[in-house]
PDB file of C-alpha atoms in Angstrom:
ATOM      1  CA  MET A   1      94.293 168.492  90.112  1.00  0.00           C
ATOM      2  CA  ILE A   2      98.112 168.549  91.152  1.00  0.00           C
ATOM      3  CA  LEU A   3      97.108 166.359  94.685  1.00  0.00           C
ATOM      4  CA  ALA A   4      95.673 163.810  92.564  1.00  0.00           C
ATOM      5  CA  LEU A   5      98.894 163.558  90.152  1.00  0.00           C
ATOM      6  CA  CYS A   6     101.077 163.241  93.338  1.00  0.00           C
ATOM      7  CA  GLY A   7      98.567 160.700  94.525  1.00  0.00           C
ATOM      8  CA  PHE A   8      99.290 158.662  91.281  1.00  0.00           C
ATOM      9  CA  VAL A   9     102.925 158.931  91.065  1.00  0.00           C
ATOM     10  CA  LEU A  10     103.144 157.986  94.487  1.00  0.00           C
ATOM     11  CA  ILE A  11     100.699 154.797  93.680  1.00  0.00           C
ATOM     12  CA  ILE A  12     103.309 153.936  91.093  1.00  0.00           C
ATOM     13  CA  VAL A  13     106.365 154.402  93.278  1.00  0.00           C
ATOM     14  CA  VAL A  14     105.132 152.254  95.760  1.00  0.00           C
ATOM     15  CA  LYS A  15     104.039 149.261  93.606  1.00  0.00           C
ATOM     16  CA  LEU A  16     107.367 149.135  91.557  1.00  0.00           C
ATOM     17  CA  PHE A  17     109.828 149.962  94.204  1.00  0.00           C
ATOM     18  CA  PRO A  18     109.760 146.273  95.682  1.00  0.00           C
ATOM     19  CA  VAL A  19     110.494 144.825  92.122  1.00  0.00           C
ATOM     20  CA  TYR A  20     113.400 147.134  91.315  1.00  0.00           C
ATOM     21  CA  LEU A  21     114.762 146.188  94.941  1.00  0.00           C
ATOM     22  CA  GLU A  22     114.246 142.427  93.904  1.00  0.00           C
ATOM     23  CA  SER A  23     115.827 143.290  90.703  1.00  0.00           C
ATOM     24  CA  PHE A  24     119.151 144.856  92.628  1.00  0.00           C
ATOM     25  CA  LYS A  25     119.163 141.554  94.622  1.00  0.00           C
ATOM     26  CA  VAL A  26     119.167 139.472  91.564  1.00  0.00           C
ATOM     27  CA  ASN A  27     122.218 141.613  90.106  1.00  0.00           C
ATOM     28  CA  SER A  28     123.925 141.337  93.529  1.00  0.00           C
ATOM     29  CA  ALA A  29     123.564 137.473  93.408  1.00  0.00           C
ATOM     30  CA  LEU A  30     125.173 137.276  90.034  1.00  0.00           C
ATOM     31  CA  GLN A  31     128.023 139.542  90.816  1.00  0.00           C
ATOM     32  CA  GLY A  32     128.825 137.396  93.803  1.00  0.00           C
ATOM     33  CA  LEU A  33     129.783 134.459  91.715  1.00  0.00           C
ATOM     34  CA  THR A  34     132.749 136.601  90.212  1.00  0.00           C
ATOM     35  CA  SER A  35     134.374 135.993  93.901  1.00  0.00           C
ATOM     36  CA  ASP A  36     132.515 133.071  95.093  1.00  0.00           C
ATOM     37  CA  SER A  37     135.236 130.085  95.265  1.00  0.00           C
ATOM     38  CA  ARG A  38     132.921 127.445  94.755  1.00  0.00           C
ATOM     39  CA  VAL A  39     132.274 128.531  91.113  1.00  0.00           C
ATOM     40  CA  GLU A  40     135.884 127.387  90.056  1.00  0.00           C
ATOM     41  CA  GLY A  41     135.258 124.064  88.114  1.00  0.00           C
ATOM     42  CA  ALA A  42     131.488 123.868  89.091  1.00  0.00           C
ATOM     43  CA  SER A  43     129.085 122.191  86.962  1.00  0.00           C
ATOM     44  CA  ASP A  44     126.403 124.659  85.263  1.00  0.00           C
ATOM     45  CA  ALA A  45     123.794 122.822  87.457  1.00  0.00           C
ATOM     46  CA  LYS A  46     126.044 123.763  90.403  1.00  0.00           C
ATOM     47  CA  VAL A  47     125.950 127.380  89.389  1.00  0.00           C
ATOM     48  CA  LYS A  48     122.493 127.761  89.014  1.00  0.00           C
ATOM     49  CA  GLU A  49     122.211 125.856  92.450  1.00  0.00           C
ATOM     50  CA  LEU A  50     124.274 128.814  94.221  1.00  0.00           C
ATOM     51  CA  ILE A  51     122.342 131.393  92.333  1.00  0.00           C
ATOM     52  CA  LEU A  52     118.764 130.055  93.367  1.00  0.00           C
ATOM     53  CA  LYS A  53     120.323 129.757  97.155  1.00  0.00           C
ATOM     54  CA  LYS A  54     121.638 132.817  97.285  1.00  0.00           C
ATOM     55  CA  LEU A  55     118.185 134.457  96.065  1.00  0.00           C
ATOM     56  CA  GLN A  56     116.104 132.235  98.322  1.00  0.00           C
ATOM     57  CA  VAL A  57     118.168 133.832 101.272  1.00  0.00           C
ATOM     58  CA  ASP A  58     117.612 137.200  99.718  1.00  0.00           C
ATOM     59  CA  ASP A  59     113.911 136.399  99.541  1.00  0.00           C
ATOM     60  CA  VAL A  60     113.627 136.253  95.952  1.00  0.00           C
ATOM     61  CA  ASP A  61     111.178 133.141  95.475  1.00  0.00           C
ATOM     62  CA  HIS A  62     109.756 133.718  91.861  1.00  0.00           C
ATOM     63  CA  LEU A  63     112.901 133.040  89.672  1.00  0.00           C
ATOM     64  CA  THR A  64     113.162 129.390  88.611  1.00  0.00           C
ATOM     65  CA  ASN A  65     115.972 127.036  87.289  1.00  0.00           C
ATOM     66  CA  LYS A  66     114.919 128.358  83.492  1.00  0.00           C
ATOM     67  CA  ASP A  67     115.227 131.719  84.325  1.00  0.00           C
ATOM     68  CA  ILE A  68     119.205 131.034  84.077  1.00  0.00           C
ATOM     69  CA  GLN A  69     121.078 130.689  81.191  1.00  0.00           C
ATOM     70  CA  ILE A  70     124.832 129.706  81.301  1.00  0.00           C
ATOM     71  CA  VAL A  71     126.447 129.991  77.972  1.00  0.00           C
ATOM     72  CA  LYS A  72     130.294 128.878  77.407  1.00  0.00           C
ATOM     73  CA  GLN A  73     132.061 131.541  75.570  1.00  0.00           C
ATOM     74  CA  GLY A  74     135.799 130.136  75.202  1.00  0.00           C
ATOM     75  CA  ALA A  75     137.494 129.900  78.694  1.00  0.00           C
ATOM     76  CA  LYS A  76     134.440 131.714  80.511  1.00  0.00           C
ATOM     77  CA  ARG A  77     130.888 131.160  80.713  1.00  0.00           C
ATOM     78  CA  GLN A  78     128.412 133.950  80.650  1.00  0.00           C
ATOM     79  CA  VAL A  79     125.603 133.546  83.357  1.00  0.00           C
ATOM     80  CA  SER A  80     122.557 135.611  82.557  1.00  0.00           C
ATOM     81  CA  ILE A  81     119.037 135.794  84.246  1.00  0.00           C
ATOM     82  CA  ASP A  82     116.439 137.310  81.818  1.00  0.00           C
ATOM     83  CA  TYR A  83     112.844 137.787  83.356  1.00  0.00           C
ATOM     84  CA  GLU A  84     109.756 139.913  83.374  1.00  0.00           C
ATOM     85  CA  ARG A  85     107.806 140.639  86.423  1.00  0.00           C
ATOM     86  CA  ARG A  86     104.060 141.792  86.074  1.00  0.00           C
ATOM     87  CA  VAL A  87     102.954 144.271  89.012  1.00  0.00           C
ATOM     88  CA  SER A  88      98.850 144.684  89.260  1.00  0.00           C
ATOM     89  CA  MET A  89      98.606 148.314  89.591  1.00  0.00           C
ATOM     90  CA  MET A  90      95.122 149.104  89.963  1.00  0.00           C
ATOM     91  CA  GLY A  91      91.914 147.390  88.658  1.00  0.00           C
ATOM     92  CA  ASN A  92      92.710 145.482  85.280  1.00  0.00           C
ATOM     93  CA  VAL A  93      95.805 147.755  84.855  1.00  0.00           C
ATOM     94  CA  ASP A  94      99.243 145.984  85.232  1.00  0.00           C
ATOM     95  CA  ALA A  95     102.709 146.967  84.840  1.00  0.00           C
ATOM     96  CA  VAL A  96     105.356 144.609  83.234  1.00  0.00           C
ATOM     97  CA  VAL A  97     109.009 145.587  83.869  1.00  0.00           C
ATOM     98  CA  ALA A  98     111.868 143.085  82.150  1.00  0.00           C
ATOM     99  CA  PHE A  99     114.703 142.730  83.492  1.00  0.00           C
ATOM    100  CA  ASP A 100     118.422 141.145  81.850  1.00  0.00           C
ATOM    101  CA  ASN A 101     121.162 140.763  83.941  1.00  0.00           C
ATOM    102  CA  SER A 102     124.602 138.961  83.166  1.00  0.00           C
ATOM    103  CA  VAL A 103     127.981 138.409  84.264  1.00  0.00           C
ATOM    104  CA  GLU A 104     130.993 136.421  82.791  1.00  0.00           C
ATOM    105  CA  ILE A 105     132.601 133.824  85.290  1.00  0.00           C
ATOM    106  CA  GLY A 106     135.860 132.168  84.780  1.00  0.00           C
ATOM    107  CA  ASN A 107     135.493 128.028  84.205  1.00  0.00           C
TER     108      ASN A 107
END
């Protein structure tokens, strides 16, 4: 019984680890915007393009332009990426993991 339980937990960890690793890469790309000199004065479309290029280099390919929202807040902009990932666990059982990452950047 204990061996079966350990096997079940191992399957969950193996299936969900890549999803959380990908989330770390998304968050890292967003945090990188705060120190990127190309962001100063860039349009919203250019900021989205910079994020998508960074994610492409990091092998995160399922996020699209629609997943990135930029909202102006006074002199700063709030850049957020809100997305869900669905992972097939076994048979017809899926796990849905939701992520919401955001950062403030200067204008």
